[in-house]
């Protein structure tokens, strides 16, 4: 097993693992809940949270526009953070997490598969929030597709890395879902999903600027509501690009460390 | 056979034992989970701060003539009551299902309602530290409370919790049958926060949302609590809200009791409850 880990992995099998894991995760989740129930659950939080915030911001167009896109951003945060934790916890509860870890495929491949499904899920609930919010509150969007694409790529890479780190810690402490629960509220507070960073209180801007979320949200909002160009978003893209490189590397390192630890202690499938 | 006879003769004592035992087991489980111990008190505090920031940014300092923080603290209280009921029961049932013990829990001679109520009240107790922290934080950030009618406050508070129990009871059958109690509780959380007017005045709702909101007992109970805690209304001043909460709660409770009774019979007949 150890020797196979050190061999260079061809891309095709890795991609197959990613694809198969994504499909399995989708089937498990959607068919497990039933399609209707699944749609209700995953669109509820962003949609109703968005409606709450939009009602509070009813008299301020700029804030309403911000909150609308921020609502879609919440979907992204929610899916990426909870998706990994929930799936890993489910695997552990089913007694299959150990099998995943001792399988010869790279850990980040199956985790990436889970995350791709989470991304599609986030895209769906984000779109629901965006379209419903636009229709209900009559908001006109001004989208710059290139800026939006770059914003999404960098933001998703950062979130993927972050969720890998959180997932590794969650599995190590044998409660990934609870860890996501613990992290979600403070992240939501500093993420700039419900208010722009420059209107946050001073004490909150410091942690907000140390994390990738606010840069990603800022870039997303600007590229969707004001049609901001790539050049004008440089102040967001630069730090976000840094996070998009560093966090996935740290995430993969965290999972490798978790793998070594779990092989040494054999405690991966203990329930508490 | 013996346990059934015992249940018939001493049903109340048996169910009290089930109720008490469920609470104790929950407490022990909760105390062994470090993340939950940390998260419990932090979550309402963060929600309070987040909403305060949102209102500050939008330039609103009062909601329905009350200070924003007072309004939000009562909203936090309602979320805690709601979570204790629906999340508590939902997650607990799902955990029993995952552990393969839900069948045993429901087949045992004690009533399943006693188990669900045990989870609910266990969660009420566990939410006490969070409420205290939210209350203190509210006062530090400018909330003012009026305790001139303590009886009205106690009645309104009890109504909030009882409303939650009734709504939770109504959905508990669906929680079990759906085999996705946790997901279902997830789905209900934000709509109830919105429709119950936990963080937003219900006067802002469009008419059609207002009508849906009127069906939710919690919305009336929270309004009663706000009137008495924030405006100093006496019992007579909140009687309309209490009546509305009582009527809607009764409807939810009747549906809940009916569906749980049917569920008890159905799961005994089909024996499919442990299937995932």
Short mmCIF file of C-alpha atoms in Angstrom, two decimals, chain B residues 1-180:
data_model
loop_
_atom_site.label_atom_id
_atom_site.label_comp_id
_atom_site.label_asym_id
_atom_site.label_seq_id
_atom_site.Cartn_x
_atom_site.Cartn_y
_atom_site.Cartn_z
CA UNK B 1 -45.81 -9.77 28.06
CA UNK B 2 -44.78 -8.57 31.49
CA UNK B 3 -43.65 -5.12 30.34
CA UNK B 4 -46.99 -4.54 28.61
CA UNK B 5 -48.87 -5.45 31.81
CA UNK B 6 -46.58 -3.14 33.69
CA UNK B 7 -47.32 -0.39 31.18
CA UNK B 8 -51.04 -0.87 31.60
CA UNK B 9 -50.93 -0.74 35.36
CA UNK B 10 -48.35 1.90 35.84
CA UNK B 11 -48.34 3.70 32.50
CA UNK B 12 -47.71 7.11 33.99
CA UNK B 13 -44.78 5.92 36.09
CA UNK B 14 -43.32 4.02 33.18
CA UNK B 15 -43.57 6.98 30.83
CA UNK B 16 -42.14 9.28 33.46
CA UNK B 17 -39.19 6.90 33.69
CA UNK B 18 -38.79 6.95 29.90
CA UNK B 19 -39.04 10.75 29.87
CA UNK B 20 -36.52 11.14 32.68
CA UNK B 21 -34.17 8.51 31.26
CA UNK B 22 -34.21 10.17 27.82
CA UNK B 23 -33.26 13.51 29.34
CA UNK B 24 -30.45 11.94 31.36
CA UNK B 25 -29.07 10.06 28.35
CA UNK B 26 -29.16 13.27 26.30
CA UNK B 27 -27.32 15.22 28.96
CA UNK B 28 -24.60 12.58 29.19
CA UNK B 29 -24.24 12.44 25.41
CA UNK B 30 -24.12 16.22 25.18
CA UNK B 31 -21.54 16.51 27.95
CA UNK B 32 -19.26 14.09 26.11
CA UNK B 33 -19.29 16.20 22.94
CA UNK B 34 -16.79 19.02 23.26
CA UNK B 35 -17.87 20.78 20.07
CA UNK B 36 -21.49 20.91 21.17
CA UNK B 37 -20.43 22.19 24.57
CA UNK B 38 -18.55 25.05 22.90
CA UNK B 39 -21.05 25.72 20.14
CA UNK B 40 -24.16 25.78 22.29
CA UNK B 41 -23.53 29.14 23.96
CA UNK B 42 -21.60 30.66 21.03
CA UNK B 43 -24.20 30.16 18.30
CA UNK B 44 -26.91 32.47 19.66
CA UNK B 45 -24.32 35.09 20.51
CA UNK B 46 -22.98 35.09 16.96
CA UNK B 47 -26.49 35.20 15.50
CA UNK B 48 -27.28 38.13 17.76
CA UNK B 49 -24.17 40.03 16.67
CA UNK B 50 -24.70 39.23 12.99
CA UNK B 51 -28.27 40.52 12.98
CA UNK B 52 -27.26 43.55 15.02
CA UNK B 53 -24.65 44.38 12.36
CA UNK B 54 -27.24 43.95 9.60
CA UNK B 55 -29.65 46.32 11.34
CA UNK B 56 -26.85 48.81 12.15
CA UNK B 57 -25.72 48.84 8.53
CA UNK B 58 -29.28 49.40 7.34
CA UNK B 59 -29.56 52.32 9.76
CA UNK B 60 -32.38 50.86 11.88
CA UNK B 61 -32.14 51.29 15.64
CA UNK B 62 -35.68 50.24 16.53
CA UNK B 63 -38.06 47.52 15.37
CA UNK B 64 -41.76 47.91 16.16
CA UNK B 65 -40.86 50.71 18.62
CA UNK B 66 -38.49 48.40 20.52
CA UNK B 67 -34.72 48.65 20.66
CA UNK B 68 -33.15 46.38 18.05
CA UNK B 69 -31.25 44.37 20.63
CA UNK B 70 -34.32 43.70 22.75
CA UNK B 71 -36.19 42.54 19.66
CA UNK B 72 -33.29 40.30 18.65
CA UNK B 73 -32.78 38.80 22.11
CA UNK B 74 -36.40 37.68 22.19
CA UNK B 75 -35.88 36.30 18.69
CA UNK B 76 -32.86 34.36 19.91
CA UNK B 77 -34.94 32.96 22.74
CA UNK B 78 -37.45 31.76 20.18
CA UNK B 79 -34.73 30.16 18.03
CA UNK B 80 -33.42 28.32 21.06
CA UNK B 81 -36.88 27.09 21.93
CA UNK B 82 -37.40 26.02 18.33
CA UNK B 83 -34.05 24.28 18.08
CA UNK B 84 -34.61 22.52 21.36
CA UNK B 85 -37.85 21.10 20.05
CA UNK B 86 -37.43 20.36 16.40
CA UNK B 87 -33.71 19.97 16.09
CA UNK B 88 -33.51 18.09 19.35
CA UNK B 89 -36.21 15.63 18.44
CA UNK B 90 -35.17 15.43 14.79
CA UNK B 91 -31.50 14.81 15.41
CA UNK B 92 -32.19 12.46 18.27
CA UNK B 93 -34.49 10.32 16.16
CA UNK B 94 -32.02 10.28 13.30
CA UNK B 95 -29.25 9.22 15.66
CA UNK B 96 -31.42 6.41 16.99
CA UNK B 97 -32.04 5.39 13.39
CA UNK B 98 -28.37 5.40 12.49
CA UNK B 99 -27.58 3.45 15.63
CA UNK B 100 -30.24 0.92 14.70
CA UNK B 101 -32.13 1.56 17.95
CA UNK B 102 -35.13 3.53 16.67
CA UNK B 103 -37.15 0.35 16.31
CA UNK B 104 -36.41 -0.65 19.90
CA UNK B 105 -37.24 2.83 21.15
CA UNK B 106 -40.61 2.84 19.43
CA UNK B 107 -41.44 -0.82 20.12
CA UNK B 108 -40.68 -0.49 23.83
CA UNK B 109 -43.76 -0.46 26.06
CA UNK B 110 -43.27 3.20 26.95
CA UNK B 111 -44.92 5.76 24.72
CA UNK B 112 -42.88 7.22 21.86
CA UNK B 113 -44.35 10.60 22.83
CA UNK B 114 -42.52 10.29 26.17
CA UNK B 115 -39.25 9.75 24.29
CA UNK B 116 -39.84 12.75 22.03
CA UNK B 117 -40.87 14.95 24.94
CA UNK B 118 -37.78 13.77 26.81
CA UNK B 119 -35.58 14.90 23.94
CA UNK B 120 -37.45 18.19 23.78
CA UNK B 121 -37.17 19.03 27.47
CA UNK B 122 -33.58 17.83 27.58
CA UNK B 123 -32.84 20.32 24.85
CA UNK B 124 -34.69 23.07 26.70
CA UNK B 125 -32.43 22.50 29.69
CA UNK B 126 -29.33 22.46 27.52
CA UNK B 127 -30.27 25.74 25.87
CA UNK B 128 -30.40 27.56 29.22
CA UNK B 129 -26.74 28.72 29.17
CA UNK B 130 -27.17 30.05 25.62
CA UNK B 131 -30.20 32.05 26.65
CA UNK B 132 -28.41 33.53 29.62
CA UNK B 133 -25.49 34.59 27.43
CA UNK B 134 -27.83 36.10 24.81
CA UNK B 135 -29.72 37.95 27.53
CA UNK B 136 -26.55 39.41 29.05
CA UNK B 137 -25.10 40.27 25.64
CA UNK B 138 -28.36 42.00 24.72
CA UNK B 139 -28.19 44.15 27.82
CA UNK B 140 -24.54 45.01 27.18
CA UNK B 141 -25.44 46.16 23.66
CA UNK B 142 -28.33 48.36 24.71
CA UNK B 143 -31.42 46.18 25.12
CA UNK B 144 -33.87 47.32 27.77
CA UNK B 145 -36.32 44.95 29.39
CA UNK B 146 -39.46 45.68 31.35
CA UNK B 147 -40.17 43.15 34.09
CA UNK B 148 -43.12 44.96 35.61
CA UNK B 149 -45.51 42.08 34.86
CA UNK B 150 -43.66 38.90 35.81
CA UNK B 151 -46.75 36.70 35.53
CA UNK B 152 -47.34 37.84 31.95
CA UNK B 153 -43.68 37.16 31.15
CA UNK B 154 -43.82 33.65 32.60
CA UNK B 155 -47.04 32.87 30.73
CA UNK B 156 -45.67 34.28 27.44
CA UNK B 157 -42.42 32.37 27.87
CA UNK B 158 -44.28 29.16 28.61
CA UNK B 159 -46.43 29.79 25.53
CA UNK B 160 -43.31 30.13 23.35
CA UNK B 161 -42.02 26.78 24.57
CA UNK B 162 -45.39 25.06 24.43
CA UNK B 163 -45.92 26.33 20.89
CA UNK B 164 -42.59 24.80 19.94
CA UNK B 165 -43.54 21.50 21.54
CA UNK B 166 -46.83 21.44 19.62
CA UNK B 167 -45.19 22.26 16.28
CA UNK B 168 -42.43 19.74 16.99
CA UNK B 169 -44.99 17.11 17.93
CA UNK B 170 -46.85 17.77 14.69
CA UNK B 171 -43.74 17.15 12.61
CA UNK B 172 -42.25 14.30 14.65
CA UNK B 173 -44.22 11.64 12.79
CA UNK B 174 -42.91 13.01 9.49
CA UNK B 175 -39.41 13.08 10.94
CA UNK B 176 -39.57 9.38 11.61
CA UNK B 177 -41.36 8.33 8.45
CA UNK B 178 -39.16 10.44 6.17
CA UNK B 179 -36.06 8.72 7.61
CA UNK B 180 -34.42 12.13 7.19
#
